[in-house]
Tab-separated table of C-alpha atoms in Angstrom:
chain	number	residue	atom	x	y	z
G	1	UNK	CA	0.000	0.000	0.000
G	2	UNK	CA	1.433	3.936	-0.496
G	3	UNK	CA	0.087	7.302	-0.305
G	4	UNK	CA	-0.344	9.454	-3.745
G	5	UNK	CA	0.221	13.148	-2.700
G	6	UNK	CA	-1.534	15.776	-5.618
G	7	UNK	CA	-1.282	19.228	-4.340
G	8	UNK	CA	2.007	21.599	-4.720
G	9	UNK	CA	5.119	20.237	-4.789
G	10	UNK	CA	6.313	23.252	-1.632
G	11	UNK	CA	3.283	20.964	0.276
G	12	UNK	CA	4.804	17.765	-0.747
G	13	UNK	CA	8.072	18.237	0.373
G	14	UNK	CA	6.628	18.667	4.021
G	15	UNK	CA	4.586	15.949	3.484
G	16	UNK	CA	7.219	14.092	2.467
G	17	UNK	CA	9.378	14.377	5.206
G	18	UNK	CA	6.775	13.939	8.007
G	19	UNK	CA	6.080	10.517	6.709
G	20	UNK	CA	9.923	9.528	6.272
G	21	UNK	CA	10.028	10.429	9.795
G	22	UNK	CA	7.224	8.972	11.381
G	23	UNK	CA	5.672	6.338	9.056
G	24	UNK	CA	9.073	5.198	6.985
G	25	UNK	CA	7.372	1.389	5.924
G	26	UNK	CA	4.990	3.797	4.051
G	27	UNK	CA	5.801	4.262	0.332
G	28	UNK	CA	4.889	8.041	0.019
G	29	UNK	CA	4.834	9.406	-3.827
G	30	UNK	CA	4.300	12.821	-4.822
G	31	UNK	CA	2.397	13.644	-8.312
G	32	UNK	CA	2.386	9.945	-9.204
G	33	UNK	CA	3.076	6.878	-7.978
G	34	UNK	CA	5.129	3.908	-10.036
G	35	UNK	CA	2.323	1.443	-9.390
G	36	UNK	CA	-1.207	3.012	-9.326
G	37	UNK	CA	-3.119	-0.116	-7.841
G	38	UNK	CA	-0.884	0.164	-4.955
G	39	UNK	CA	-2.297	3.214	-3.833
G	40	UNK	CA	-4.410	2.807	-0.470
G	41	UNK	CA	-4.430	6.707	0.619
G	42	UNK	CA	-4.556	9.948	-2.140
G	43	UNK	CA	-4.138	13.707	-0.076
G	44	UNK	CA	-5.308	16.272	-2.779
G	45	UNK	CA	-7.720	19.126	-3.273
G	46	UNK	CA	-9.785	17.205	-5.740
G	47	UNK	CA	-10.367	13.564	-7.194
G	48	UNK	CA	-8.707	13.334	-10.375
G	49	UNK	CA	-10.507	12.049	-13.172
G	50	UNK	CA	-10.613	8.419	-13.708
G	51	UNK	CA	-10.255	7.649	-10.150
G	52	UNK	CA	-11.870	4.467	-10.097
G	53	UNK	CA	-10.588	3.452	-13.021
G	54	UNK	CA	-6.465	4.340	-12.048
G	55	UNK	CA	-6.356	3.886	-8.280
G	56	UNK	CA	-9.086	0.319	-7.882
G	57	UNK	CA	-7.543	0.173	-4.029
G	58	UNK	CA	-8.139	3.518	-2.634
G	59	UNK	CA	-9.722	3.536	0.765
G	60	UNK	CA	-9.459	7.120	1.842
G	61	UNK	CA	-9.114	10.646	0.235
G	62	UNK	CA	-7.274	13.084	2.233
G	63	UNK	CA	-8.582	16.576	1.909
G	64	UNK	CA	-6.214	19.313	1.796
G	65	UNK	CA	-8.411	22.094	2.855
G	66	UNK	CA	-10.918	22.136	5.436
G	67	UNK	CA	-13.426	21.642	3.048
G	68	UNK	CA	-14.722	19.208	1.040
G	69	UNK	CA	-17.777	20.740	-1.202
G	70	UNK	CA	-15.004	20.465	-4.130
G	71	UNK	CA	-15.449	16.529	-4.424
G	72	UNK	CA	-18.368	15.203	-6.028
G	73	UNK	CA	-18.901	13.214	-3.232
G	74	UNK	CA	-21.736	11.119	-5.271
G	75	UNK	CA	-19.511	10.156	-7.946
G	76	UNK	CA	-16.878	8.490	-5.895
G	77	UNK	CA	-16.988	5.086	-5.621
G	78	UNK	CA	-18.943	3.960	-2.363
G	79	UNK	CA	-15.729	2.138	-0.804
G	80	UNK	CA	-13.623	5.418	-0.772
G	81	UNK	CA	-14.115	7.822	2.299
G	82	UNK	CA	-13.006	11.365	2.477
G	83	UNK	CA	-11.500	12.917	5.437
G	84	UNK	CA	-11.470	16.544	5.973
G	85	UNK	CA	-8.657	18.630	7.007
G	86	UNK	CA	-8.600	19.645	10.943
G	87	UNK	CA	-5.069	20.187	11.723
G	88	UNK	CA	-5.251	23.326	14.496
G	89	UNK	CA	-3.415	25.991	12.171
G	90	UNK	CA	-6.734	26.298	10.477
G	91	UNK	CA	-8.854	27.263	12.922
G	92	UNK	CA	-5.954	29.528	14.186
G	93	UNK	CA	-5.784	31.641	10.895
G	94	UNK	CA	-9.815	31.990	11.187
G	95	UNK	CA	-9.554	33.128	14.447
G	96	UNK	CA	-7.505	35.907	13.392
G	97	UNK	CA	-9.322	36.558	9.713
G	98	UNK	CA	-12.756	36.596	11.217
G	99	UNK	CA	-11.937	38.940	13.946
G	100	UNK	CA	-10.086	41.311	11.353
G	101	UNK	CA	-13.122	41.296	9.714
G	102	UNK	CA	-15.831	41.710	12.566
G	103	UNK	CA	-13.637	44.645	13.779
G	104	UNK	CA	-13.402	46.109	10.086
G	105	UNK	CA	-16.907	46.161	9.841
G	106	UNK	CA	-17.430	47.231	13.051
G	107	UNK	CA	-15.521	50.295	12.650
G	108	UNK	CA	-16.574	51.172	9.347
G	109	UNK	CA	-12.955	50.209	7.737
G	110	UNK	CA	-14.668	50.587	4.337
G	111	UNK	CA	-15.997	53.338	4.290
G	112	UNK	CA	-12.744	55.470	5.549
G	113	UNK	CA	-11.301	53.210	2.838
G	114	UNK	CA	-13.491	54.772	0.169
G	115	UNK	CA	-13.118	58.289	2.099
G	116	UNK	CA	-8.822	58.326	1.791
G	117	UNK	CA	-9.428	57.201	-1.983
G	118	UNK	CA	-11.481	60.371	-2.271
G	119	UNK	CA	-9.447	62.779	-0.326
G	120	UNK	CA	-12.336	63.220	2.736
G	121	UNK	CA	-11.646	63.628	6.033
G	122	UNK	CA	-15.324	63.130	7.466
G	123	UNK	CA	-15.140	61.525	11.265
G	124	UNK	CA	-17.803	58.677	11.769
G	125	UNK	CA	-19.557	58.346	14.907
G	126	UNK	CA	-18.428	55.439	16.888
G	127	UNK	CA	-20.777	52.576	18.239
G	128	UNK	CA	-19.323	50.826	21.390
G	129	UNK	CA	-19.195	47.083	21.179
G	130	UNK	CA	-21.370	46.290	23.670
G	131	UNK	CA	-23.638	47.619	21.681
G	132	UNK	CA	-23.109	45.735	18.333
G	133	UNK	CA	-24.697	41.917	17.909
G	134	UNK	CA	-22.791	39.854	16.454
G	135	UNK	CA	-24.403	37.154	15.071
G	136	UNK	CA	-22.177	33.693	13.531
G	137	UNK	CA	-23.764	31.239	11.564
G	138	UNK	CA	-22.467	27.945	11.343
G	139	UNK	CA	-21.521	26.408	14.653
G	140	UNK	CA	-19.050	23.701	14.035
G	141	UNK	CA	-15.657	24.078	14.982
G	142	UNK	CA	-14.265	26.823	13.181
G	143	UNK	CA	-17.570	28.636	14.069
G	144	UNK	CA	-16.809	28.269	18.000
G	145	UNK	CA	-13.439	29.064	17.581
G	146	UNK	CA	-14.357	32.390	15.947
G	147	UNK	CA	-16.874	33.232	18.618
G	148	UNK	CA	-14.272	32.462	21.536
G	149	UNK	CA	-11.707	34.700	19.617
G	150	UNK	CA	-14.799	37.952	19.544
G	151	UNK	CA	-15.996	37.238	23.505
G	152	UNK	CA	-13.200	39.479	24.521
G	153	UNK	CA	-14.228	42.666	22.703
G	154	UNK	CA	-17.802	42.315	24.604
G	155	UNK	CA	-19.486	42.445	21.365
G	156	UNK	CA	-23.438	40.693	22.127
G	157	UNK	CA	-22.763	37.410	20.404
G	158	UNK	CA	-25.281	34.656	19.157
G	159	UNK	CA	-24.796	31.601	17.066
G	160	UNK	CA	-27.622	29.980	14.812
G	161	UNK	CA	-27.088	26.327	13.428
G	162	UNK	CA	-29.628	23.466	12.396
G	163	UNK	CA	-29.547	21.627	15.408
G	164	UNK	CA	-29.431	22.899	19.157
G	165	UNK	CA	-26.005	24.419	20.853
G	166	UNK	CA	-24.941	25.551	24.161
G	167	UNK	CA	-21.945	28.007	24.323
G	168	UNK	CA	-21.446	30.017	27.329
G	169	UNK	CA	-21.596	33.876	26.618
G	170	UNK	CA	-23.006	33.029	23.586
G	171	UNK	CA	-27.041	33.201	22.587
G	172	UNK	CA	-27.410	30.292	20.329
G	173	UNK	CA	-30.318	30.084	18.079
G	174	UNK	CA	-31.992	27.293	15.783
G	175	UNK	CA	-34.430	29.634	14.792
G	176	UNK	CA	-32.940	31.396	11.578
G	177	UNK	CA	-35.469	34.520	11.437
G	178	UNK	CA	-34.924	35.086	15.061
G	179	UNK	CA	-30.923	34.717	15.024
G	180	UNK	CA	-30.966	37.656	11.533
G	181	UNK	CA	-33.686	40.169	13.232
G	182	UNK	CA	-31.113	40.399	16.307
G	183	UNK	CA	-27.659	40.139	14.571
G	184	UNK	CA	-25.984	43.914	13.252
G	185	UNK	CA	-22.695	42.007	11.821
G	186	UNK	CA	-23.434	38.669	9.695
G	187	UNK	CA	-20.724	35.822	9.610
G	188	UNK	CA	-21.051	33.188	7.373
G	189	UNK	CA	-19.053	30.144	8.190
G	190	UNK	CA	-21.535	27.389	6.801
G	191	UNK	CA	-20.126	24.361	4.632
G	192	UNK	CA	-21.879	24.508	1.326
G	193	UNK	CA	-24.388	21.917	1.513
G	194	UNK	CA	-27.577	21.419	-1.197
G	195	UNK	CA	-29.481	23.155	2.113
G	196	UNK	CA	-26.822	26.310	1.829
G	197	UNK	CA	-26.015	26.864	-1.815
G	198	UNK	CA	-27.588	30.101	-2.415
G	199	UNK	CA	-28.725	30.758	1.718
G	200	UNK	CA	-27.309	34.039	1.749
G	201	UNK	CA	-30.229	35.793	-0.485
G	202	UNK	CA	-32.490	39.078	-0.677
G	203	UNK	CA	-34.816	37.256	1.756
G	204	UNK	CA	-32.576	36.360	3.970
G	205	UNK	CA	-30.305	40.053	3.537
G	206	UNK	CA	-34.218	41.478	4.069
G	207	UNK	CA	-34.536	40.067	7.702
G	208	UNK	CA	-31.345	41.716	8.705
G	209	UNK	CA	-31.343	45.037	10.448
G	210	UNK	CA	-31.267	48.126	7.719
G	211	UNK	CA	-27.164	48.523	7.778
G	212	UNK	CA	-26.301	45.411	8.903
G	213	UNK	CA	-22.664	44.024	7.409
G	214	UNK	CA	-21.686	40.702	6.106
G	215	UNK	CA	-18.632	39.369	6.485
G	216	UNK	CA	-18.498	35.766	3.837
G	217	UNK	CA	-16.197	33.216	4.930
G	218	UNK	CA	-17.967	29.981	3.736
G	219	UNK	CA	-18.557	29.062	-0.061
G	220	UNK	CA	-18.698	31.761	-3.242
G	221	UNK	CA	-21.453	29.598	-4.235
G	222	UNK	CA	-23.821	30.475	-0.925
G	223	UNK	CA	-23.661	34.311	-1.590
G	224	UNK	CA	-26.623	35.367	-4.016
G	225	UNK	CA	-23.987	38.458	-5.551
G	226	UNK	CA	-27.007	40.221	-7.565
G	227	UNK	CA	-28.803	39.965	-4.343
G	228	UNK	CA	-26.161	41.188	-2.445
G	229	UNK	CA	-25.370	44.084	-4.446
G	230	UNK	CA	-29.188	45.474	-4.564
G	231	UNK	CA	-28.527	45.215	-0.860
G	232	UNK	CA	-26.002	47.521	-1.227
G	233	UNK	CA	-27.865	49.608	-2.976
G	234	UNK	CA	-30.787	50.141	-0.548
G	235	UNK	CA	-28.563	50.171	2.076
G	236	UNK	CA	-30.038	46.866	4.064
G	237	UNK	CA	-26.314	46.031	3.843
G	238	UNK	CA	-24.096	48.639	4.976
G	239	UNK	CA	-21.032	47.264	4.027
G	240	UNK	CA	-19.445	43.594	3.465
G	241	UNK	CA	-16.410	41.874	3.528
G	242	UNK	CA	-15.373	38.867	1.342
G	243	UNK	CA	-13.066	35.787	1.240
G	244	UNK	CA	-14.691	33.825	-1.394
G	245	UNK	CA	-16.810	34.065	-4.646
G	246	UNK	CA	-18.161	32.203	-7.237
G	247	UNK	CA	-16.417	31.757	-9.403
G	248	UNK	CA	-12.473	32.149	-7.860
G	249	UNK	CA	-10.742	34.216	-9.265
G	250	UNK	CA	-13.731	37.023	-10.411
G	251	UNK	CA	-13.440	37.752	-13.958
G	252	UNK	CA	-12.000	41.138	-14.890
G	253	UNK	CA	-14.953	43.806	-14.529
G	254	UNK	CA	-16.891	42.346	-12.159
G	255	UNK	CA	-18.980	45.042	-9.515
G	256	UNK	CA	-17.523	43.566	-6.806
G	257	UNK	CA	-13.853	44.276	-7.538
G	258	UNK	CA	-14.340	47.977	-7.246
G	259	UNK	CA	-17.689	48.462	-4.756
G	260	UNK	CA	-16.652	51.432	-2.526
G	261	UNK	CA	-18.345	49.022	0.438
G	262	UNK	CA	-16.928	46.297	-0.221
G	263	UNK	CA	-13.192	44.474	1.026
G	264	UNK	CA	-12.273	41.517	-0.935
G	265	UNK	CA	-9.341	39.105	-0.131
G	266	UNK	CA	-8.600	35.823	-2.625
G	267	UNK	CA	-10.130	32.974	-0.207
G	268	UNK	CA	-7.156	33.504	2.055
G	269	UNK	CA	-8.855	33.403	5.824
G	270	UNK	CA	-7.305	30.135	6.189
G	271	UNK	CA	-4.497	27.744	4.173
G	272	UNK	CA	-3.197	24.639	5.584
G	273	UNK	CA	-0.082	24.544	7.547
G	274	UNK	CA	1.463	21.999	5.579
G	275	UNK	CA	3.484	20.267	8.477
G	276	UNK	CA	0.362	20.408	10.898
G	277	UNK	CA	-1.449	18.502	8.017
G	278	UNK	CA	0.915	16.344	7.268
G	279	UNK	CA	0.712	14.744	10.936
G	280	UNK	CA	-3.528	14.718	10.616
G	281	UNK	CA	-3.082	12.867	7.505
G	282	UNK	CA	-0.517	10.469	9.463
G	283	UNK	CA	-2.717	10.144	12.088
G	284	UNK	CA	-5.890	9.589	10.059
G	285	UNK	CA	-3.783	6.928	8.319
G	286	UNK	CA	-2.805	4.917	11.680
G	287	UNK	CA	-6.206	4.735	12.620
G	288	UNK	CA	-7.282	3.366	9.418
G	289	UNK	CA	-4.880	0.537	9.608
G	290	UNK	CA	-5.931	0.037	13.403
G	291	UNK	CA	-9.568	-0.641	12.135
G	292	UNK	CA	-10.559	2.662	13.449
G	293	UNK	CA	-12.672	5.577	12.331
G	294	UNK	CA	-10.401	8.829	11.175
G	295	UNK	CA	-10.636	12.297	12.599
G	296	UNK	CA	-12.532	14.506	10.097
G	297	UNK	CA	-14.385	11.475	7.846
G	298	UNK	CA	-17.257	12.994	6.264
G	299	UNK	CA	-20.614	11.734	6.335
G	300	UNK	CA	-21.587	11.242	2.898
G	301	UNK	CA	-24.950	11.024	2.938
G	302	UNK	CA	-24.614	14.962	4.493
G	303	UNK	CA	-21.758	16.183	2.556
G	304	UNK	CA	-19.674	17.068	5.813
């Protein structure tokens, strides 16, 4: 058996060394491996075509992200898991993006943003954070991790997610209309799922407070951008903030490249420390061979 590594050769290096170190009766190939059907574990971003066909014994896929929406999870073969990333550097880096973001949008970072590019010097008033709900949505682990990093600005936080949650300091809700009417500052750390693709819409932008902000940090394809834009407009949504789009990269021209209320960084909130991977990929692999179930194996039937 071997592992296949198909993500950047910088990565792969790590990768490479990790397993030399701590799993040396391991073949470990990177880009291709001299005998396909000896391949047991693939790490990559997405399945490559002909899967089935070129790697027969593949048990696992090894995500290289923390998400997993890229795989077509209904065309691979029924044998082969796939195991999300959830090495700790991750959540670290979201941590910090999200509360960048939260306190950008809090203190009206685009608009002074717009104002310098204009030559202005107009003072906005202030609002204190005690006074600004903050509302995340999405309540897995990189949600809670985002909410611990905000509890020390004493910002009003609340939470909404499918099923029930209880975080201390933090008002969770499972009642969507509830958890938008009381939230000023919007985070969206959702998977994409059939049940989000699209969630983030005029109706849902129209049960938010008139100036609320939106910081994205899930899926381009959850954001409605026509939708958001007309919020924009009207002002329902004061101002937003941006990691990812659909598609990635924009094409040249697009509104949102140049919207005077709008930040936009290239789906960079979070990358994978490689050598923090490498060792969750190890360790998903020893359990595997112990019979046991790997940390991070999606549930198939959900999509996450």
């Amino acid at each position: 058996m071997a592992v296949l590594f198909l993500s950047t050769p910088e990565r792969g290096a790590v990768f490479r060394e990790v397993f030399a170190r701590d799993l040396p009766d391991m073949p470990f190939h990177v880009g291709q491996a001299p005998d396909p059907h000896a391949v047991r574990y693939l790490v990559a971003w997405t399945a490559p075509e002909g899967l089935a066909r070129d790697y027969p014994n593949l048990r696992l896929i090894f995500s290289v992200g923390a998400g997993v929406d890229q795989f077509d999870l209904a065309a691979l073969p029924q044998d082969v898991g796939v195991v999300r990333m959830l090495e700790p550097g991750i959540a670290r880096q979201m941590r910090e993006y999200a509360t960048m973001a939260t306190l950008a949008m809090h203190r009206d970072l685009p608009a002074y943003l717009d104002q310098q590019r204009r030559g202005e010097w107009l003072p906005r008033m202030n609002v204190d954070a005690a006074d600004r709900r903050v509302g995340v949505m999405g309540l897995g682990n990189l949600g809670q991790a985002v909410l611990e990093s905000l509890r020390p600005f004493g910002f009003d936080l609340a939470g909404w997610s499918r099923s029930p949650r209880r975080i201390e300091g933090v008002a969770c809700h499972t009642d969507l209309d509830a958890f938008l009417a009381r939230t000023d500052i919007l985070l969206c750390l959702l998977p994409l799922t059939a049940e989000t693709e699209g969630m983030l819409d005029a109706d849902l932008f129209d049960k938010l407070p008139m100036g609320a902000r939106l910081v994205h940090l899930g899926r381009g394809r959850q954001l409605d951008a026509d939708a958001l834009r007309q919020a924009l407009d009207s002002g329902r949504i004061a101002q937003a903030m941006l990691d990812v789009t659909e598609p990635e990269p924009l094409p040249a021209g697009h509104w949102l490249w140049r919207h005077p209320r709008v930040i936009l960084t290239p789906h960079v909130a979070s990358q994978t420390v490689a050598h923090e991977g490498a060792l969750h990929v190890l360790a998903g692999i020893r359990a595997d061979l112990r019979g046991q179930r790997p940390e991070g194996l999606v549930d198939r039937a959900r999509g996450y």
